[in-house]
XYZ file of C-alpha atoms in Angstrom:
597
model
C -30.403 -5.567 76.376
C -28.887 -8.495 74.534
C -31.117 -10.561 72.294
C -31.246 -14.220 73.242
C -30.819 -16.802 70.489
C -30.910 -14.349 67.524
C -31.170 -17.120 64.932
C -34.356 -18.456 66.496
C -35.767 -14.923 66.640
C -34.910 -14.289 62.989
C -36.386 -17.543 61.736
C -39.549 -16.881 63.739
C -39.821 -13.367 62.282
C -39.420 -14.660 58.710
C -41.942 -17.447 59.322
C -44.492 -14.987 60.759
C -44.007 -12.453 57.942
C -44.617 -15.147 55.306
C -47.600 -16.820 57.009
C -50.009 -15.923 54.215
C -52.799 -17.964 55.777
C -53.116 -15.170 58.367
C -54.194 -11.589 57.760
C -51.640 -8.791 57.679
C -52.864 -7.398 61.002
C -52.501 -10.838 62.607
C -48.936 -11.118 61.315
C -48.041 -7.665 62.596
C -49.573 -8.548 65.965
C -47.418 -11.709 66.145
C -44.316 -9.724 65.180
C -45.085 -7.187 67.916
C -45.342 -9.980 70.504
C -42.094 -11.516 69.240
C -40.259 -8.182 69.413
C -41.562 -7.397 72.908
C -40.416 -10.793 74.188
C -37.085 -10.773 72.345
C -36.048 -7.299 73.521
C -37.643 -7.398 76.972
C -39.985 -4.474 76.169
C -43.192 -3.803 78.108
C -44.940 -3.108 74.799
C -44.160 -3.174 71.100
C -46.522 -1.251 68.831
C -46.634 -0.789 65.058
C -47.994 2.613 63.973
C -49.015 2.770 60.289
C -49.192 5.939 58.214
C -51.936 6.691 55.694
C -51.100 6.476 51.996
C -50.312 10.190 51.874
C -47.883 9.832 54.824
C -49.509 12.698 56.720
C -50.863 10.968 59.805
C -50.893 7.663 61.626
C -54.233 5.920 61.121
C -53.660 2.405 62.500
C -51.916 0.904 65.551
C -51.210 -2.786 66.200
C -49.665 -3.539 69.590
C -48.535 -6.429 71.758
C -50.314 -4.705 74.667
C -53.818 -4.433 73.162
C -55.863 -5.308 70.096
C -55.337 -3.412 66.856
C -57.478 -0.355 66.226
C -57.783 2.760 64.113
C -56.358 5.995 65.465
C -55.557 9.526 64.383
C -52.062 10.828 65.233
C -51.016 13.773 63.052
C -47.494 13.662 61.631
C -44.904 15.130 63.992
C -47.048 14.748 67.117
C -46.208 12.302 69.883
C -43.209 10.011 69.848
C -44.420 7.690 67.071
C -45.664 10.629 64.974
C -42.311 12.399 65.251
C -40.440 9.235 64.255
C -42.728 8.513 61.290
C -42.572 12.075 59.936
C -38.798 12.431 60.348
C -37.911 8.905 59.252
C -35.317 8.693 62.062
C -35.180 6.815 65.386
C -36.568 8.794 68.339
C -36.229 8.156 72.107
C -38.367 10.165 74.532
C -39.785 10.042 77.984
C -43.169 8.307 77.997
C -44.815 11.520 79.199
C -44.237 13.041 75.756
C -46.420 10.495 73.985
C -49.630 11.273 72.096
C -52.909 10.265 73.836
C -53.514 7.631 71.125
C -50.132 5.955 71.703
C -50.136 2.637 73.600
C -48.496 2.326 77.060
C -48.808 -0.109 79.941
C -48.118 2.592 82.527
C -44.740 1.226 83.646
C -42.586 2.572 80.822
C -39.906 5.093 81.661
C -39.089 5.723 78.014
C -40.346 4.959 74.540
C -37.957 4.211 71.695
C -39.415 4.573 68.184
C -37.872 3.275 64.964
C -39.061 4.103 61.431
C -40.449 1.374 59.165
C -38.906 2.079 55.770
C -39.433 0.369 52.432
C -37.920 1.416 49.103
C -37.108 4.903 50.359
C -40.594 5.485 51.782
C -41.562 5.608 55.464
C -44.597 3.415 56.087
C -44.873 3.967 59.836
C -42.990 3.430 63.072
C -42.317 0.764 65.702
C -42.459 2.006 69.303
C -40.908 0.015 72.185
C -41.978 0.811 75.733
C -38.940 0.112 77.968
C -38.865 0.035 81.809
C -35.425 1.704 82.099
C -33.049 3.895 80.171
C -30.770 1.149 78.897
C -30.067 1.623 75.212
C -30.177 -1.188 72.703
C -26.780 -2.662 71.949
C -25.408 -2.555 68.433
C -26.310 -6.237 67.980
C -29.829 -5.522 69.234
C -30.257 -2.689 66.748
C -28.921 -4.794 63.859
C -31.350 -7.583 64.720
C -34.234 -5.135 65.082
C -33.396 -3.584 61.712
C -33.654 -7.003 60.056
C -36.983 -7.696 61.762
C -38.262 -4.287 60.656
C -37.446 -5.198 57.076
C -39.768 -8.198 57.432
C -42.400 -5.977 59.081
C -42.058 -3.433 56.253
C -42.777 -6.158 53.683
C -45.942 -7.081 55.590
C -47.049 -3.421 55.770
C -46.306 -2.908 52.079
C -48.338 -6.004 51.133
C -51.134 -4.785 53.414
C -51.194 -1.444 51.597
C -51.158 -3.100 48.185
C -53.986 -5.430 49.157
C -56.049 -2.547 50.554
C -55.366 -0.545 47.393
C -56.477 -3.459 45.205
C -59.582 -4.064 47.339
C -60.415 -0.375 47.194
C -59.990 -0.367 43.423
C -62.174 -3.461 43.142
C -64.873 -1.769 45.235
C -64.695 1.321 43.054
C -64.839 -0.703 39.829
C -67.661 -2.803 41.230
C -69.572 0.343 42.103
C -68.907 1.881 38.692
C -69.985 -1.373 37.062
C -73.158 -1.228 39.120
C -73.731 2.352 37.986
C -73.066 1.339 34.386
C -75.620 -1.442 34.752
C -78.086 1.102 36.096
C -77.494 3.350 33.090
C -78.087 0.490 30.676
C -81.084 -0.969 32.484
C -83.602 1.684 31.486
C -84.150 4.653 29.208
C -87.104 5.960 31.221
C -85.958 9.233 32.834
C -87.605 9.049 36.272
C -86.552 5.446 36.803
C -83.013 6.251 35.648
C -82.749 9.108 38.161
C -84.165 6.944 40.956
C -81.710 4.094 40.276
C -78.793 6.527 40.072
C -79.546 8.245 43.394
C -80.269 4.883 45.014
C -76.818 3.638 44.003
C -75.203 6.642 45.692
C -77.104 6.144 48.974
C -77.255 2.341 49.277
C -74.992 -0.247 50.934
C -73.582 -0.204 54.469
C -72.127 2.260 55.000
C -73.549 4.290 52.094
C -71.396 6.641 50.080
C -73.695 9.506 51.065
C -76.669 10.010 53.373
C -78.690 12.092 50.924
C -78.610 12.616 47.178
C -80.533 15.110 45.054
C -80.678 15.642 41.313
C -81.430 18.887 39.506
C -81.998 19.244 35.757
C -81.100 22.354 33.823
C -83.896 24.247 32.079
C -81.955 26.510 29.766
C -85.032 28.259 28.384
C -86.215 29.279 31.860
C -82.660 29.752 33.195
C -83.241 27.600 36.286
C -82.184 24.329 37.887
C -85.302 22.255 38.534
C -85.284 19.770 41.427
C -86.260 16.339 40.108
C -85.835 13.865 42.971
C -84.352 13.395 46.442
C -83.297 10.107 48.077
C -82.221 9.529 51.694
C -80.205 6.614 53.015
C -82.027 4.054 55.168
C -78.928 3.612 57.356
C -79.483 3.632 61.126
C -78.480 7.015 62.491
C -78.461 6.020 66.183
C -74.822 5.196 66.961
C -75.869 3.064 69.945
C -77.628 0.628 67.615
C -75.238 -1.764 65.820
C -75.467 -1.794 62.022
C -77.571 -4.485 60.441
C -75.818 -7.377 58.683
C -75.596 -7.080 54.901
C -78.143 -9.853 54.386
C -80.751 -7.747 56.188
C -79.600 -4.325 55.114
C -82.121 -1.643 54.297
C -82.004 0.223 51.045
C -82.576 3.937 50.424
C -86.101 5.278 50.570
C -88.018 8.002 48.793
C -88.570 10.161 51.849
C -91.780 11.912 50.867
C -91.009 15.173 52.690
C -87.430 15.409 51.462
C -88.411 14.407 47.924
C -91.186 17.011 47.914
C -88.776 19.738 49.067
C -86.325 18.845 46.295
C -89.041 18.799 43.631
C -90.346 22.173 44.798
C -86.861 23.731 44.551
C -86.023 25.955 41.614
C -82.599 27.567 41.662
C -81.782 30.522 39.406
C -78.852 29.725 37.132
C -76.663 32.460 38.578
C -73.232 31.735 40.108
C -73.528 34.836 42.287
C -76.617 33.437 44.041
C -75.803 29.805 44.900
C -72.952 27.288 44.794
C -74.940 24.694 42.844
C -75.320 27.069 39.916
C -71.651 27.946 40.224
C -70.665 24.276 39.892
C -72.919 23.920 36.836
C -71.644 27.050 35.119
C -67.983 26.290 35.885
C -68.481 22.577 35.088
C -66.474 21.505 38.098
C -67.100 19.465 41.237
C -67.452 21.701 44.290
C -67.061 20.628 47.924
C -68.819 23.240 50.040
C -67.500 22.579 53.559
C -69.096 25.553 55.316
C -72.282 26.657 53.520
C -72.902 29.417 56.056
C -69.494 30.962 55.377
C -69.119 30.395 51.628
C -69.768 33.265 49.273
C -72.397 33.555 48.032
C -74.568 32.400 50.944
C -77.921 31.056 49.759
C -80.197 31.462 52.805
C -83.123 29.730 51.077
C -81.023 26.672 50.212
C -79.644 26.474 53.758
C -83.142 26.679 55.199
C -84.388 23.886 52.939
C -81.455 21.459 53.189
C -79.458 22.499 56.275
C -75.983 23.871 56.904
C -73.930 20.650 56.722
C -71.180 20.391 54.141
C -72.240 19.173 50.720
C -70.791 18.450 47.296
C -72.083 19.356 43.845
C -71.169 17.361 40.726
C -72.328 18.804 37.382
C -73.835 16.357 34.898
C -71.913 16.975 31.695
C -72.619 15.267 28.385
C -70.088 16.129 25.684
C -70.268 19.947 25.430
C -73.503 20.379 27.343
C -74.424 20.501 31.040
C -77.759 18.813 31.715
C -77.965 19.191 35.496
C -76.245 18.469 38.795
C -76.128 15.911 41.618
C -75.969 17.274 45.171
C -74.911 14.962 48.044
C -74.327 15.352 51.784
C -74.021 13.367 55.033
C -76.458 15.383 57.099
C -78.040 12.311 58.739
C -74.832 10.880 60.237
C -72.571 13.916 60.297
C -69.714 12.018 58.607
C -67.241 14.156 56.669
C -67.353 13.832 52.909
C -64.360 11.633 52.079
C -62.111 12.495 49.176
C -62.345 8.970 47.761
C -66.154 9.146 47.800
C -66.057 12.481 45.990
C -63.743 10.930 43.402
C -66.312 8.216 42.758
C -69.040 10.876 42.569
C -67.015 12.704 39.919
C -66.723 9.528 37.809
C -70.397 8.700 38.284
C -71.525 12.172 37.275
C -69.773 11.793 33.917
C -71.612 8.565 33.142
C -74.879 9.890 34.538
C -74.721 13.027 32.402
C -74.491 11.019 29.190
C -77.203 8.573 30.292
C -79.631 11.329 31.254
C -78.886 13.260 28.053
C -79.525 10.099 26.036
C -82.762 9.516 27.929
C -83.972 13.067 27.269
C -83.024 12.877 23.591
C -84.598 9.431 23.273
C -87.889 10.647 24.717
C -87.860 13.686 22.460
C -87.095 11.530 19.432
C -89.687 8.972 20.493
C -92.319 11.667 20.889
C -91.416 13.236 17.544
C -91.426 9.861 15.825
C -94.746 8.996 17.459
C -96.255 12.267 16.265
C -94.926 11.724 12.747
C -96.128 8.145 12.702
C -99.564 9.178 13.909
C -99.724 11.905 11.303
C -98.571 9.495 8.591
C -101.070 6.850 9.642
C -103.853 9.400 9.784
C -102.938 10.701 6.334
C -102.711 7.250 4.803
C -105.868 6.129 6.541
C -107.686 9.214 5.344
C -106.493 8.644 1.776
C -107.490 4.985 1.878
C -110.806 5.752 3.459
C -111.475 8.435 0.889
C -110.706 6.085 -2.005
C -112.482 3.149 -0.411
C -115.376 5.372 0.528
C -115.828 6.441 -3.083
C -115.577 2.892 -4.328
C -117.765 1.529 -1.541
C -120.441 4.079 -2.388
C -120.280 3.064 -6.032
C -120.363 -0.646 -5.163
C -123.211 -0.147 -2.739
C -125.127 1.756 -5.395
C -124.421 -0.714 -8.170
C -124.476 -4.155 -6.584
C -125.316 -4.096 -2.879
C -129.063 -3.664 -3.239
C -129.571 -6.146 -6.094
C -126.942 -8.523 -4.692
C -129.184 -9.777 -1.918
C -132.079 -10.224 -4.273
C -130.029 -11.966 -6.956
C -128.460 -14.356 -4.482
C -131.737 -15.128 -2.827
C -133.620 -15.743 -6.069
C -130.765 -17.866 -7.453
C -130.967 -20.089 -4.412
C -134.715 -20.426 -4.709
C -134.450 -21.282 -8.425
C -131.890 -24.019 -7.724
C -134.291 -25.628 -5.298
C -137.082 -25.631 -7.939
C -135.097 -27.352 -10.701
C -133.405 -30.698 -10.983
C -129.593 -30.651 -10.784
C -129.457 -32.208 -14.238
C -131.491 -29.422 -15.822
C -130.065 -26.505 -17.743
C -132.002 -24.064 -15.553
C -130.237 -25.430 -12.433
C -126.863 -24.808 -14.044
C -127.836 -21.206 -14.824
C -128.929 -20.640 -11.226
C -125.679 -22.180 -9.980
C -123.616 -19.808 -12.130
C -125.594 -16.875 -10.795
C -124.948 -18.020 -7.201
C -121.208 -18.381 -7.792
C -120.977 -14.926 -9.343
C -122.817 -13.522 -6.347
C -120.208 -15.181 -4.119
C -117.465 -13.578 -6.193
C -119.052 -10.173 -5.704
C -119.383 -10.837 -1.990
C -115.655 -11.706 -1.806
C -114.834 -8.482 -3.628
C -116.864 -6.501 -1.154
C -115.256 -8.421 1.730
C -111.747 -7.508 0.503
C -112.709 -3.856 0.344
C -114.119 -3.905 3.843
C -111.076 -5.820 5.193
C -108.646 -3.316 3.684
C -110.625 -0.278 4.820
C -110.534 -1.053 8.520
C -107.469 -1.020 10.808
C -106.825 -4.637 11.718
C -105.702 -5.916 15.116
C -103.124 -8.706 15.419
C -104.007 -11.506 17.867
C -100.582 -12.945 18.682
C -100.223 -16.709 19.205
C -97.473 -19.234 18.522
C -97.702 -20.450 14.905
C -95.957 -23.170 12.931
C -95.269 -21.817 9.457
C -95.341 -25.253 7.776
C -98.768 -25.987 9.248
C -100.096 -22.596 8.150
C -99.012 -23.329 4.573
C -100.555 -26.794 4.748
C -103.839 -25.204 5.827
C -103.645 -22.777 2.905
C -103.047 -25.661 0.479
C -106.002 -27.527 1.965
C -108.198 -24.485 1.351
C -107.108 -24.402 -2.313
C -107.143 -28.199 -2.751
C -110.133 -28.291 -5.144
C -108.919 -25.661 -7.672
C -105.392 -27.095 -7.501
C -106.744 -30.544 -8.312
C -109.017 -29.258 -11.073
C -106.085 -27.581 -12.831
C -103.804 -30.562 -12.146
C -101.146 -28.332 -10.554
C -98.175 -30.165 -9.020
C -97.217 -28.840 -5.584
C -93.475 -29.126 -4.856
C -93.109 -28.715 -1.065
C -89.611 -28.143 0.328
C -90.311 -27.634 4.009
C -87.380 -27.273 6.426
C -87.682 -29.380 9.550
C -87.269 -28.073 13.105
C -88.158 -24.518 12.222
C -88.846 -22.305 15.253
C -92.411 -21.206 15.846
C -93.210 -17.568 15.254
C -95.350 -15.161 17.216
C -98.129 -13.848 15.001
C -101.769 -13.942 13.968
C -102.205 -17.439 12.495
C -105.490 -16.557 10.761
C -104.043 -13.515 9.015
C -100.888 -15.404 7.993
C -103.052 -18.215 6.591
C -104.840 -15.549 4.514
C -101.427 -14.380 3.203
C -100.366 -17.769 1.849
C -103.821 -18.686 0.619
C -103.802 -15.463 -1.410
C -100.290 -16.130 -2.788
C -101.276 -19.698 -3.763
C -104.474 -18.389 -5.402
C -102.544 -15.782 -7.395
C -100.032 -18.410 -8.537
C -102.886 -20.660 -9.603
C -104.463 -17.836 -11.636
C -101.327 -17.215 -13.736
C -100.355 -20.850 -14.418
C -101.475 -23.058 -17.236
C -102.970 -26.475 -16.323
C -100.408 -28.991 -15.019
C -98.130 -26.214 -13.831
C -95.738 -26.547 -10.868
C -96.234 -24.630 -7.617
C -93.039 -24.551 -5.507
C -93.174 -23.688 -1.805
C -89.940 -23.621 0.208
C -89.444 -22.771 3.917
C -86.232 -22.217 5.869
C -84.509 -20.174 8.559
C -83.511 -16.564 7.884
C -82.467 -13.298 9.564
C -84.163 -9.911 9.472
C -82.582 -6.818 11.053
C -80.263 -9.094 13.034
C -83.146 -11.123 14.519
C -84.154 -14.741 13.935
C -86.712 -15.113 11.168
C -88.399 -17.623 8.866
C -88.344 -17.448 5.056
C -91.130 -18.724 2.770
C -90.675 -18.762 -1.013
C -93.692 -19.271 -3.293
C -92.821 -19.813 -6.956
C -94.989 -20.514 -10.026
C -94.458 -21.466 -13.663
C -96.497 -18.615 -15.108
C -95.337 -15.820 -17.381
C -93.776 -13.773 -14.603
C -94.330 -10.104 -13.794
C -93.691 -7.333 -16.308
C -90.862 -5.024 -15.137
C -92.993 -1.898 -15.603
C -95.649 -3.100 -13.146
C -93.466 -4.868 -10.576
C -93.219 -1.786 -8.328
C -97.031 -1.370 -8.355
C -98.302 -4.856 -7.560
C -98.639 -4.106 -3.809
C -100.450 -0.819 -4.469
C -104.147 -0.880 -3.470
C -106.606 -1.247 -6.362
C -103.830 -1.995 -8.875
C -104.507 -5.192 -10.829
C -103.610 -6.799 -14.147
C -106.531 -9.234 -13.989
C -109.758 -8.774 -15.884
C -111.649 -9.451 -12.690
C -110.518 -8.381 -9.239
C -110.269 -5.445 -6.899
C -106.484 -5.118 -6.820
C -106.548 -5.523 -3.048
C -105.261 -9.095 -2.667
C -101.515 -8.355 -2.675
C -102.070 -5.029 -0.884
C -103.714 -6.913 1.981
C -100.859 -9.460 1.943
C -98.274 -6.665 2.099
C -100.029 -4.952 4.991
C -100.348 -8.153 7.067
C -96.667 -8.998 6.597
C -95.578 -5.435 7.379
C -97.720 -5.391 10.532
C -95.887 -8.550 11.632
C -92.515 -6.796 11.223
C -91.627 -8.763 8.082
C -91.079 -8.025 4.423
C -92.206 -9.433 1.065
C -90.232 -9.285 -2.182
C -90.974 -10.468 -5.717
C -88.734 -11.370 -8.625
C -88.913 -13.320 -11.870
C -87.276 -16.738 -11.879
C -84.665 -17.495 -14.582
C -86.597 -20.620 -15.608
C -89.821 -18.627 -15.882
C -92.548 -17.580 -13.519
C -92.605 -15.337 -10.466
C -91.087 -15.949 -7.036
C -92.535 -14.275 -3.923
C -90.255 -14.318 -0.852
C -91.789 -13.666 2.550
C -89.520 -13.145 5.597
C -91.181 -13.063 9.033
C -89.391 -12.521 12.384
C -90.026 -15.195 15.003
C -90.888 -12.398 17.444
C -92.185 -8.946 16.417
């Protein structure tokens, strides 16, 4: 059969092969139609091998629409051609049932599709008579097959890239799951959901078992089933309306009630854990050992077990199957399961260790707080008892009588001045008692948004009278546009009022009080810095480490609780306070507070 107008045929073949605006299947379909017309064939069909070259998995024909198929290598005319890599001509009766015919062919001629020494498939021509192709026909067909081979090769590369993208996307999703939570039950649920979601899902069912080394068992933790429709007569839902996996109560309960002895001679799951290898159990009823209890609980369909390994330790296993749909477990899916199990093992191990560490730290913190609280309460209790005995009972009387005396005398009289002094001393004693009570109880922080500059302004307003009386100059160096911080405004106001009061106590009249605010960092987080400096005599090196200790004071009057209360409030807010002596004289307190605790 002589080819008509070979140059037109060749240019058409090249144009079709390079029509990148069409899919690869569409281009192969157009090439099949061109070949059938050019060579007078009843049908022209491309048969494509799988990546391993073992069987034909796709057919694209001029006689029908493209579809998947399964023709083992060496079977049928196309299978024989593809496996041998040589042209084959046979009677149409020798074809495989999946091969395309119109019913009028007397013979089928098959030609291999080769590219770079590899056979990618075969082209089969259904001819109505036994006439062989001429030498010119075969030369032309060979050139067209080169174009077809380039299309098939690009199709394979694209499918390989798309498959890799899907795998990386899935692994990225799994990685996101691992990083999204440290809570163990939620981590397990998200992991199993990832394995049984999407359409179609990787697996119909997924179970997770954790290893209890002390008891020597594998404890079922959770079971998830896919929400995919199992009725093949019902079309799958579109992705926008897809249904996600569900916690099937019965299945989940069965998994949680399962305890498998860690013995490789009793079940395959334990064998996979002990051997630290992924097992694909294709026939559970024929594998040795046969676990009758496991088969009764989960069925006899094939399943796979992936051990969860973290460094040198196995923490459990994931078990998956396709019992709901009956689909075979694909090798690619098991490869993804193997990769996922490695990540999952580390994530679950980290979660377990985190919870253990968190519990231990919580216990230590509770014990430390109880110990400190008990020590403080013991000391405060002794002092409070002494104060109550010495001043509480007469305090009310003294204050009351002082007030009554003031009302009886004229403000210009000497007696009124005496009564006023008595009243102020009573107030001092009341403040002392208030500090003790404040320090003795565990305070609660009421978080609100606070502006640090305004808090300092409020503290200065509170101390305005004593500052004015001592003629102290306040040098304010407030940074503008500072972020607000989340904290207890009232307690923070107490902090800076106390620092201003302490600075006032150590300065001579007409001293300079410097207050500077600005941005800072603490433990890598945004923070605000406040520096309070005075022109006093500074702090002696031998007492600097003790100034935040409760009841320590260098003043003639005072409880020694002022700076201790300041330190506790700042620490409760997640900040820190430091003190140093300035080169020009005086002390400098630096407070750093995070914008968010």
